[in-house]
PDB file of C-alpha atoms in Angstrom:
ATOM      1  CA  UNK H 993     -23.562  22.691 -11.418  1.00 84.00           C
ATOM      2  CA  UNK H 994     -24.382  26.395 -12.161  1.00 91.00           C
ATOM      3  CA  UNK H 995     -21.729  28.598 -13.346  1.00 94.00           C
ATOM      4  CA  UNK H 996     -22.137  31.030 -11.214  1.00 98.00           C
ATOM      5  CA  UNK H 997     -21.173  29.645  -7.737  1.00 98.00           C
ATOM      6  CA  UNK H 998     -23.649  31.022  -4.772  1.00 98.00           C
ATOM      7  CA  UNK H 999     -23.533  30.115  -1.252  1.00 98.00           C
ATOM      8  CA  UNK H1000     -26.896  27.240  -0.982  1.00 97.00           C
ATOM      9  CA  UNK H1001     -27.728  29.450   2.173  1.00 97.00           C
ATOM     10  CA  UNK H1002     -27.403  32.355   4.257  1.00 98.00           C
ATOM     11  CA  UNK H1003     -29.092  33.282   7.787  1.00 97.00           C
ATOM     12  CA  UNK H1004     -29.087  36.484   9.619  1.00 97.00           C
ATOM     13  CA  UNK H1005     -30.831  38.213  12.360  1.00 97.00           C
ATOM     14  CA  UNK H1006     -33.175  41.026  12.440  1.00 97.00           C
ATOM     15  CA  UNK H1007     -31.207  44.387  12.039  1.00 97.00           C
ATOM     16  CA  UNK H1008     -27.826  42.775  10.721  1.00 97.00           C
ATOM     17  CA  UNK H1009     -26.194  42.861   8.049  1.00 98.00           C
ATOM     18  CA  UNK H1010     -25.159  40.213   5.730  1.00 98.00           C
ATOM     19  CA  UNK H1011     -23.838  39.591   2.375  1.00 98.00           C
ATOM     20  CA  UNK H1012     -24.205  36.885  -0.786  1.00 98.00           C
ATOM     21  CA  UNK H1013     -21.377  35.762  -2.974  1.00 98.00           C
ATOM     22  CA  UNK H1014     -21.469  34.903  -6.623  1.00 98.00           C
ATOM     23  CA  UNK H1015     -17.940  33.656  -7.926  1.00 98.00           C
ATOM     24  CA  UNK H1016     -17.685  33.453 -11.472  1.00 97.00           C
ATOM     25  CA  UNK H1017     -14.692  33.195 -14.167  1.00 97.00           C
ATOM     26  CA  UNK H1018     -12.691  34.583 -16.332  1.00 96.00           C
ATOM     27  CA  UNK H1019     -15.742  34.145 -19.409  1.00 96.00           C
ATOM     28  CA  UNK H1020     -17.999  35.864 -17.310  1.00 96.00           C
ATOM     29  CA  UNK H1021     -17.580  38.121 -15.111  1.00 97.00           C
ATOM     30  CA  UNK H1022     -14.183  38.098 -15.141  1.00 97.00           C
ATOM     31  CA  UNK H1023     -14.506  38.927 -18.815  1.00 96.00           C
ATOM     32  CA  UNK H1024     -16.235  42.475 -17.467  1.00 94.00           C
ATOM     33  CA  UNK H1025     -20.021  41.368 -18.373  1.00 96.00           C
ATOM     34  CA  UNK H1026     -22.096  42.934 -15.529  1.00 96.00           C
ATOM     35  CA  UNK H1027     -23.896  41.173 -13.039  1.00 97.00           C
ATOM     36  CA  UNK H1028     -27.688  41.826 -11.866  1.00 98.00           C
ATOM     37  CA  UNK H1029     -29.251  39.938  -8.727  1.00 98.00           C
ATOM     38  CA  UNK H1030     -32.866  38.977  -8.013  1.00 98.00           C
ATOM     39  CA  UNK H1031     -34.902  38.166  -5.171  1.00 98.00           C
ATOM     40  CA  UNK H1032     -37.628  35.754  -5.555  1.00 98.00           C
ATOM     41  CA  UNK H1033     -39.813  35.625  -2.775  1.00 97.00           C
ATOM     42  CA  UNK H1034     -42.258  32.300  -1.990  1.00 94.00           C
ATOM     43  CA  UNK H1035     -44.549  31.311  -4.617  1.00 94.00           C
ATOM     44  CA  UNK H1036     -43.940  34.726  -6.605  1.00 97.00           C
ATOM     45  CA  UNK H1037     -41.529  35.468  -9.923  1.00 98.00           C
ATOM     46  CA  UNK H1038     -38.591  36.896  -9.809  1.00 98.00           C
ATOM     47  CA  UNK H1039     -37.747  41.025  -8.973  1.00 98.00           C
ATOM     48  CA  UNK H1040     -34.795  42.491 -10.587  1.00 98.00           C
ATOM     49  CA  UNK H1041     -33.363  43.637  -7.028  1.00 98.00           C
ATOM     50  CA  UNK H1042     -29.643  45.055  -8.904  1.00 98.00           C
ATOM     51  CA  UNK H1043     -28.333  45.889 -11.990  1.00 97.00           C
ATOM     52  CA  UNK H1044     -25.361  46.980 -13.720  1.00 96.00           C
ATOM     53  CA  UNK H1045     -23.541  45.225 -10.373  1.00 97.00           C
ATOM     54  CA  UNK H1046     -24.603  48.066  -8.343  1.00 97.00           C
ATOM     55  CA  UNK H1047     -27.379  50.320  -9.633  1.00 97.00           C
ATOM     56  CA  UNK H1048     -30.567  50.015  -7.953  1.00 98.00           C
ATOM     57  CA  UNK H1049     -34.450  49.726  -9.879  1.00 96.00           C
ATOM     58  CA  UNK H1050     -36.697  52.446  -8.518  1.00 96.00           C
ATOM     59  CA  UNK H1051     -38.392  51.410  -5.044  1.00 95.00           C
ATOM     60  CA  UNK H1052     -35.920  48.735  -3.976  1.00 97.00           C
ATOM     61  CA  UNK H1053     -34.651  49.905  -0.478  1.00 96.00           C
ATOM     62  CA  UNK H1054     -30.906  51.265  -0.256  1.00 96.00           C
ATOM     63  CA  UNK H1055     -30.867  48.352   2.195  1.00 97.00           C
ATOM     64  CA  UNK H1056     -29.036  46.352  -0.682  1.00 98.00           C
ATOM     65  CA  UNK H1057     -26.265  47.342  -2.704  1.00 98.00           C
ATOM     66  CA  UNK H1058     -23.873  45.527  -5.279  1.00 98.00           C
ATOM     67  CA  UNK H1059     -20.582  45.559  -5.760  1.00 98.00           C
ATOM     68  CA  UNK H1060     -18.331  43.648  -8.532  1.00 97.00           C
ATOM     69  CA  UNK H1061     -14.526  43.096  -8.090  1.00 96.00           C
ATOM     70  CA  UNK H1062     -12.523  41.097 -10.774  1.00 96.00           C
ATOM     71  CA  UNK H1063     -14.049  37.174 -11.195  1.00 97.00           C
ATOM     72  CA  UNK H1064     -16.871  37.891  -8.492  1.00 98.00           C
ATOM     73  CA  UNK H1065     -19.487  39.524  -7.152  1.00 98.00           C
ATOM     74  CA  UNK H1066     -21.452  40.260  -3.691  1.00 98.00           C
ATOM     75  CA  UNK H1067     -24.973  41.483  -3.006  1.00 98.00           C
ATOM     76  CA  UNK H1068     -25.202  43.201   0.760  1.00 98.00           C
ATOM     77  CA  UNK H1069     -28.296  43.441   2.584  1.00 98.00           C
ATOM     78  CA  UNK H1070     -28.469  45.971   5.620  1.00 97.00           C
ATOM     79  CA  UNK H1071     -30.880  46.074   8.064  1.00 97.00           C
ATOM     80  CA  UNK H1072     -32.368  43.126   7.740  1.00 98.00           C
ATOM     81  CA  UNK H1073     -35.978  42.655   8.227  1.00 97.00           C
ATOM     82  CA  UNK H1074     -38.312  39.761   7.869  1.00 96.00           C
ATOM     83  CA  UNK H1075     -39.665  39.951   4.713  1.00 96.00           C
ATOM     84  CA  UNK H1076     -36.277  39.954   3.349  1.00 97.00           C
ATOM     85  CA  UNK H1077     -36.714  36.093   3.593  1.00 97.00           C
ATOM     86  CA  UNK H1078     -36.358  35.022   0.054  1.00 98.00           C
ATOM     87  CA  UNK H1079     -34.551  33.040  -2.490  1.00 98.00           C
ATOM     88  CA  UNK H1080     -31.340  35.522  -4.120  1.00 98.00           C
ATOM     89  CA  UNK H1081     -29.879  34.910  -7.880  1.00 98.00           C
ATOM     90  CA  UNK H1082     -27.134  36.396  -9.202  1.00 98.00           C
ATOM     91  CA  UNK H1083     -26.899  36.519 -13.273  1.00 98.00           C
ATOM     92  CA  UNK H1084     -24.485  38.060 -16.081  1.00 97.00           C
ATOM     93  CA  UNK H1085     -23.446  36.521 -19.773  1.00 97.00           C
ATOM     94  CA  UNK H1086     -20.683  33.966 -20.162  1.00 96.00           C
ATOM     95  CA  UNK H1087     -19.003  34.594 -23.617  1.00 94.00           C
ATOM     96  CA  UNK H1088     -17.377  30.628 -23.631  1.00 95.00           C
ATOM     97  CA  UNK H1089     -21.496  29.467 -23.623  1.00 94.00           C
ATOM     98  CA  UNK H1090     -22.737  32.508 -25.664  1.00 93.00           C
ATOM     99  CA  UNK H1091     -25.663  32.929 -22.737  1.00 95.00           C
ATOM    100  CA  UNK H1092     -27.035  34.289 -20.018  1.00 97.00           C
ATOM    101  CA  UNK H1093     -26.062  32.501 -17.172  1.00 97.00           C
ATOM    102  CA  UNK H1094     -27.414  32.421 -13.404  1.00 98.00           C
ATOM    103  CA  UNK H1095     -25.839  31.144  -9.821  1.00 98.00           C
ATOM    104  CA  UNK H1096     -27.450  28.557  -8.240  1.00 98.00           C
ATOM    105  CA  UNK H1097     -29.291  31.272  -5.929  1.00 98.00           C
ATOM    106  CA  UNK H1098     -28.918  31.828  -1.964  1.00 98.00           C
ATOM    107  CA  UNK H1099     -31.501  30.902  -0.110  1.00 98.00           C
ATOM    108  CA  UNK H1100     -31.792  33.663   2.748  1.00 98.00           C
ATOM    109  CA  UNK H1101     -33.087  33.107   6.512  1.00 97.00           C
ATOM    110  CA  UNK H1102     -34.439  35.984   8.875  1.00 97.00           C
ATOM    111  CA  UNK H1103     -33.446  34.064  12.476  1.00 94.00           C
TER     112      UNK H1103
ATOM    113  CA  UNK Q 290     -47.515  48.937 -15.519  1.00 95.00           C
ATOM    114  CA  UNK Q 291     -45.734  46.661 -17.655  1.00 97.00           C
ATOM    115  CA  UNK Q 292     -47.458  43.129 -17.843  1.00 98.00           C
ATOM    116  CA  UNK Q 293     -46.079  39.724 -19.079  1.00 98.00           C
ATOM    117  CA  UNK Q 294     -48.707  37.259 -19.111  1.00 98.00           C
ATOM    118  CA  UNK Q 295     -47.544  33.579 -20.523  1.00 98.00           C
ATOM    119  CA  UNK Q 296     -49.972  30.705 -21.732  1.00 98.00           C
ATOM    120  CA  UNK Q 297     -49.227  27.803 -23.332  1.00 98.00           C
ATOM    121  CA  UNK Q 298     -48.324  25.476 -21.021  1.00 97.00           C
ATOM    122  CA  UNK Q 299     -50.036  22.043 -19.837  1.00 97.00           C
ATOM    123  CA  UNK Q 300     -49.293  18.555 -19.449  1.00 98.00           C
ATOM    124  CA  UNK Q 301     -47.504  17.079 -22.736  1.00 98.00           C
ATOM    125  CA  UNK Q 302     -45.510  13.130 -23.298  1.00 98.00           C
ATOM    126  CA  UNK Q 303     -42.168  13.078 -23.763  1.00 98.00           C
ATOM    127  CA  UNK Q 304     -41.057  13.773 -27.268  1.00 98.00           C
ATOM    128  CA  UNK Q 305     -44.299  16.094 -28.410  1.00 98.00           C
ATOM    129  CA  UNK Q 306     -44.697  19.886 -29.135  1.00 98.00           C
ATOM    130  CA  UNK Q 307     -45.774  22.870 -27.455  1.00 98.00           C
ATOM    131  CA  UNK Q 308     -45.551  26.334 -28.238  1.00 98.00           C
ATOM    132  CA  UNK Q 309     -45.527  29.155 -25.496  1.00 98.00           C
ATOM    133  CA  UNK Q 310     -46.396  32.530 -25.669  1.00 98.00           C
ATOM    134  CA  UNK Q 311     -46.327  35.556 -24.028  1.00 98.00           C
ATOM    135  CA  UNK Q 312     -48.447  38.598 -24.353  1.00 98.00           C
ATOM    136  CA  UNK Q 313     -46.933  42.336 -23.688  1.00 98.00           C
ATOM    137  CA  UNK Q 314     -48.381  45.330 -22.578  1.00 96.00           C
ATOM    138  CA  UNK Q 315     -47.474  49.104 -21.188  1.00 97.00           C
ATOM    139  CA  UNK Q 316     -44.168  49.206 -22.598  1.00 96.00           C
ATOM    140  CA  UNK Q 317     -42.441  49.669 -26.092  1.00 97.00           C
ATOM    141  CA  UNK Q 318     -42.280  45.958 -27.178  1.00 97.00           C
ATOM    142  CA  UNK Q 319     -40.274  46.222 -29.873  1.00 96.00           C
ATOM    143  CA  UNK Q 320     -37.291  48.555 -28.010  1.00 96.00           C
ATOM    144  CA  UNK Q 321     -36.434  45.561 -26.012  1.00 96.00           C
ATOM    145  CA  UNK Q 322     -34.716  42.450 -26.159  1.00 97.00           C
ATOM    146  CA  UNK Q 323     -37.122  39.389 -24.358  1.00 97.00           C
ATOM    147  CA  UNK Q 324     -35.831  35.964 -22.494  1.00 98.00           C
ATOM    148  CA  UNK Q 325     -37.146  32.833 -21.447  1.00 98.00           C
ATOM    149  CA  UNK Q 326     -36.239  31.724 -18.414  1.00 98.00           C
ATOM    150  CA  UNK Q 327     -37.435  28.238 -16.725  1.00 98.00           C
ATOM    151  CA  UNK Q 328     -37.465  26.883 -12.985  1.00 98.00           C
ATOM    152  CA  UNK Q 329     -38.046  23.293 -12.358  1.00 98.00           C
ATOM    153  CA  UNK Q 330     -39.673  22.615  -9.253  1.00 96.00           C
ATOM    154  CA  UNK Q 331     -38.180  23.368  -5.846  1.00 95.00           C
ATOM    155  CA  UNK Q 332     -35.111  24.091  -8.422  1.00 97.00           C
ATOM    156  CA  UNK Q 333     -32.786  27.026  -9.261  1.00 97.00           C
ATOM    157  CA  UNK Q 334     -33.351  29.604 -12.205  1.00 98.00           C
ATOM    158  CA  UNK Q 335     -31.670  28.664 -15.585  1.00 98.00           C
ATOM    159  CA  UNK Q 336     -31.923  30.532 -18.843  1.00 98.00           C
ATOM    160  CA  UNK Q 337     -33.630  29.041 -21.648  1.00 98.00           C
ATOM    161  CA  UNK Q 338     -33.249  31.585 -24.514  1.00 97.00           C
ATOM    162  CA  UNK Q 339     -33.103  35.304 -25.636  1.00 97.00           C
ATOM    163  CA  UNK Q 340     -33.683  37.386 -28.100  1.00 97.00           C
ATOM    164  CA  UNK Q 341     -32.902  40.939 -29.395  1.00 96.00           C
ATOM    165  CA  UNK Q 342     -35.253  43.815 -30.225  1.00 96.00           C
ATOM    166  CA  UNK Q 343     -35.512  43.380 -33.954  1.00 95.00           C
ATOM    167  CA  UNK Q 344     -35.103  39.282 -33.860  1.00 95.00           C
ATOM    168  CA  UNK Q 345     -30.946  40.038 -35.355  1.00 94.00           C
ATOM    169  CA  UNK Q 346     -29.647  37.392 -32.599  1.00 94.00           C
ATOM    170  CA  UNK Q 347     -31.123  34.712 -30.526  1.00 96.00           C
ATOM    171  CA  UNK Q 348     -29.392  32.466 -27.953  1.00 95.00           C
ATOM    172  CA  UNK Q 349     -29.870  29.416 -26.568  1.00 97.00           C
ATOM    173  CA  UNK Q 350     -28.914  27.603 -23.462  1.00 97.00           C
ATOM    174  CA  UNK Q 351     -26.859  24.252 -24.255  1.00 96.00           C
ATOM    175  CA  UNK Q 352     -29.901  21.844 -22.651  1.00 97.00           C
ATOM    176  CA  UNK Q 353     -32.669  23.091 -25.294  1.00 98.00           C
ATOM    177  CA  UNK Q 354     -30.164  24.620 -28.532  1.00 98.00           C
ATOM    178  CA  UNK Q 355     -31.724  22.237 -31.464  1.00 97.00           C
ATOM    179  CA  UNK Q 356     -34.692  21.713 -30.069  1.00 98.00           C
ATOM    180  CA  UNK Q 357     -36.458  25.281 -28.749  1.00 98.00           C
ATOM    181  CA  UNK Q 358     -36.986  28.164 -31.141  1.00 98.00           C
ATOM    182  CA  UNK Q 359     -37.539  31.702 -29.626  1.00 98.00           C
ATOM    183  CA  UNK Q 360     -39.269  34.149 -32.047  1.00 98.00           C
ATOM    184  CA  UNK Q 361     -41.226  37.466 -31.572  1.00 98.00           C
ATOM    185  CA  UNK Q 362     -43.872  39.570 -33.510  1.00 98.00           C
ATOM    186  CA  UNK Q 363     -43.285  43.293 -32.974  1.00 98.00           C
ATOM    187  CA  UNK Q 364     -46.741  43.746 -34.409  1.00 98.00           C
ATOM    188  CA  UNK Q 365     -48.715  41.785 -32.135  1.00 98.00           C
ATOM    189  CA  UNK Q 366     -46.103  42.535 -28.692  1.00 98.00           C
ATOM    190  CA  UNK Q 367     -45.978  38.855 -28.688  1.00 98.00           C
ATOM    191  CA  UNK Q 368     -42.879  36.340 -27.626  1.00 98.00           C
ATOM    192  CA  UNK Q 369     -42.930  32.841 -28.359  1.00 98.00           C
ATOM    193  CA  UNK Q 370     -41.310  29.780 -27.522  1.00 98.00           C
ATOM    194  CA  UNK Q 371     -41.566  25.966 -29.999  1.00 98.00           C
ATOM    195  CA  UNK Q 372     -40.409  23.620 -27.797  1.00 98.00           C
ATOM    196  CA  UNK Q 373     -39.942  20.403 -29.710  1.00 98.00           C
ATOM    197  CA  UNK Q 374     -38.962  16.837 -28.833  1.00 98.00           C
ATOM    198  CA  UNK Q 375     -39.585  17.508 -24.836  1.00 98.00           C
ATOM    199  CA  UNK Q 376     -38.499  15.840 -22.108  1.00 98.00           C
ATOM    200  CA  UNK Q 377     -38.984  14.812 -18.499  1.00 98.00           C
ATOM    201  CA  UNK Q 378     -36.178  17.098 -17.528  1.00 97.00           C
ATOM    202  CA  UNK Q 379     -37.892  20.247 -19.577  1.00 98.00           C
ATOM    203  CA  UNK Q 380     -40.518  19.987 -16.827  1.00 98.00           C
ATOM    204  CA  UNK Q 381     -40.952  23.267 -15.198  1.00 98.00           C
ATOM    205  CA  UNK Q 382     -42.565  26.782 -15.206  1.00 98.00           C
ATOM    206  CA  UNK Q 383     -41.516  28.981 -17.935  1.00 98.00           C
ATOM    207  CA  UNK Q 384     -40.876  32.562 -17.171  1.00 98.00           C
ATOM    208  CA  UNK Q 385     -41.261  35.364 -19.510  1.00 98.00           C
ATOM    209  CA  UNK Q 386     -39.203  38.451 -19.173  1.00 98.00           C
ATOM    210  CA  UNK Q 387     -38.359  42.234 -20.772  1.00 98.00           C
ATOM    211  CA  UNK Q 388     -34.535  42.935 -20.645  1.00 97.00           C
ATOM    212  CA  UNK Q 389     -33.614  46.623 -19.921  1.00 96.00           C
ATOM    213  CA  UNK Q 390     -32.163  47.092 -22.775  1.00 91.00           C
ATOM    214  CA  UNK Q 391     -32.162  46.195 -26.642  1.00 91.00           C
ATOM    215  CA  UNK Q 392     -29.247  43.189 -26.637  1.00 88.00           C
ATOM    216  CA  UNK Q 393     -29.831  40.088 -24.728  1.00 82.00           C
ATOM    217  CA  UNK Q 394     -26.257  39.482 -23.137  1.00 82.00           C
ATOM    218  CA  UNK Q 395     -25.816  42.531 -20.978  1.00 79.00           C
ATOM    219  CA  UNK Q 396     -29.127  43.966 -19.592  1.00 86.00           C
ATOM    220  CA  UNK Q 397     -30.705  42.637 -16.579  1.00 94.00           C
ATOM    221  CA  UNK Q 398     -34.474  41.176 -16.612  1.00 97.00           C
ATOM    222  CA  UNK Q 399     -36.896  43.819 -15.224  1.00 97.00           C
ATOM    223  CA  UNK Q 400     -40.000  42.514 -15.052  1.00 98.00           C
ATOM    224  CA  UNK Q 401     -41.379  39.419 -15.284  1.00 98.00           C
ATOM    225  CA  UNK Q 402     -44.762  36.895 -15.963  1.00 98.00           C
ATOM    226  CA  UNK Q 403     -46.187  35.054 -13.482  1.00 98.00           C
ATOM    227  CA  UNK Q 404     -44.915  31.687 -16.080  1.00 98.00           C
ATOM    228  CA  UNK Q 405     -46.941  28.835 -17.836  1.00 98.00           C
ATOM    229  CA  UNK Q 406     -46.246  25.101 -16.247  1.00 98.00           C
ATOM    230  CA  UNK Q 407     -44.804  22.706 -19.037  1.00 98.00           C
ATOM    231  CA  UNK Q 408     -45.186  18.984 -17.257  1.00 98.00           C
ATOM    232  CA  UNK Q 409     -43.476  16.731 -19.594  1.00 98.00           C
ATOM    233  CA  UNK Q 410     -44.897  12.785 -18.809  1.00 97.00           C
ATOM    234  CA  UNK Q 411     -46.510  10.005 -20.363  1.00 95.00           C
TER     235      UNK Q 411
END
């Protein structure tokens, strides 16, 4: 059981829009830490997609954005296009554990 | 480019020893805070352990605190990881990876090894 609660999966098709939750608490985001997302495509590590809950790393596409509102977080992806197919993790710091802590991740399907 | 290469993994029995590194290059080791961070297979990510620029603070997720030891040597751009008394459930490939900033609790994880495979079995 992660402490960061994702959705297990997502599906959208090509061109639309959709969106990933990551609920959290009160020792965690709630408690204002910030909250960065990653996409991990098949067989590769991890990217740093967000950070800062909305601020994006040079050459990601302004296809996804982040946004952060009291215990939770979402990450939106516009547009979407095949190769968007991927596995997405939320992450921040829970100050009750003294970590870093990540959602379970969203596992996202182009239709 | 920055570059993260891990080694130290292999195939080890419950209850032995490894240690882990990880090599860095193309960026100013020693301005950044490092993490560990470990997938098991077909599994979720889950933090393993961090550490701050100058090796002040170190954290540990609850599943390895007592048994893994995160250190670094500025001089050599080198993060490590001891990983004592393993188990079946430590199984998985460890992931190195440079924080965006000096502290370990707010910055996100920029860039990232390709990871070592620990198989703990007897």
């Amino acid at each position: 059981q992660s402490v960061l609660t994702q959705p297990p999966s997502v599906s959208g098709a090509p061109g639309q829009r959709v969106t990933i939750s990551c609920t959290g608490s009160s020792s965690n985001i709630g408690a204002d830490f910030d909250v960065h997302w990653y996409q991990q495509l098949p067989g590769t590590a991890p990217k740093l997609l967000i950070y800062g809950n909305s601020h994006r790393p040079s050459g990601v596409p302004d296809r996804f954005s982040g946004s952060k509102s009291g215990t939770s977080a979402s990450l939106a992806i516009t547009g979407l296009q095949a190769e968007d197919e991927a596995d997405y993790y939320c992450q921040s710091y829970d100050n009750s554990l003294s970590g870093v802590v990540f959602g379970g991740g969203t596992k996202l399907t182009v239709l | 480019e920055v570059q993260l290469v891990e080694s130290g993994g292999g195939l080890v029995q419950p209850g032995r020893s490894l240690r882990l590194s990880c090599a860095a290059s193309e960026f100013t080791f020693d301005a950044y805070a490092m993490h560990w961070v470990r997938q098991a297979p077909g599994k979720g990510l889950e933090w393993v352990s961090g550490i701050t620029w100058n090796s002040g603070s170190v954290g540990y997720a609850d599943s390895v605190k007592g048994r893994f030891t995160i250190s670094r040597d500025n001089a050599k751009n080198s993060l490590y990881l001891q990983l004592n008394s393993l188990r079946a459930e430590d199984t998985a490939l460890y992931y190195c990876a440079k924080a965006r900033g000096a502290s370990y609790d707010q910055s996100g994880l920029d860039y990232w090894g390709q990871g070592t495979l620990v198989t703990v079995s007897s």
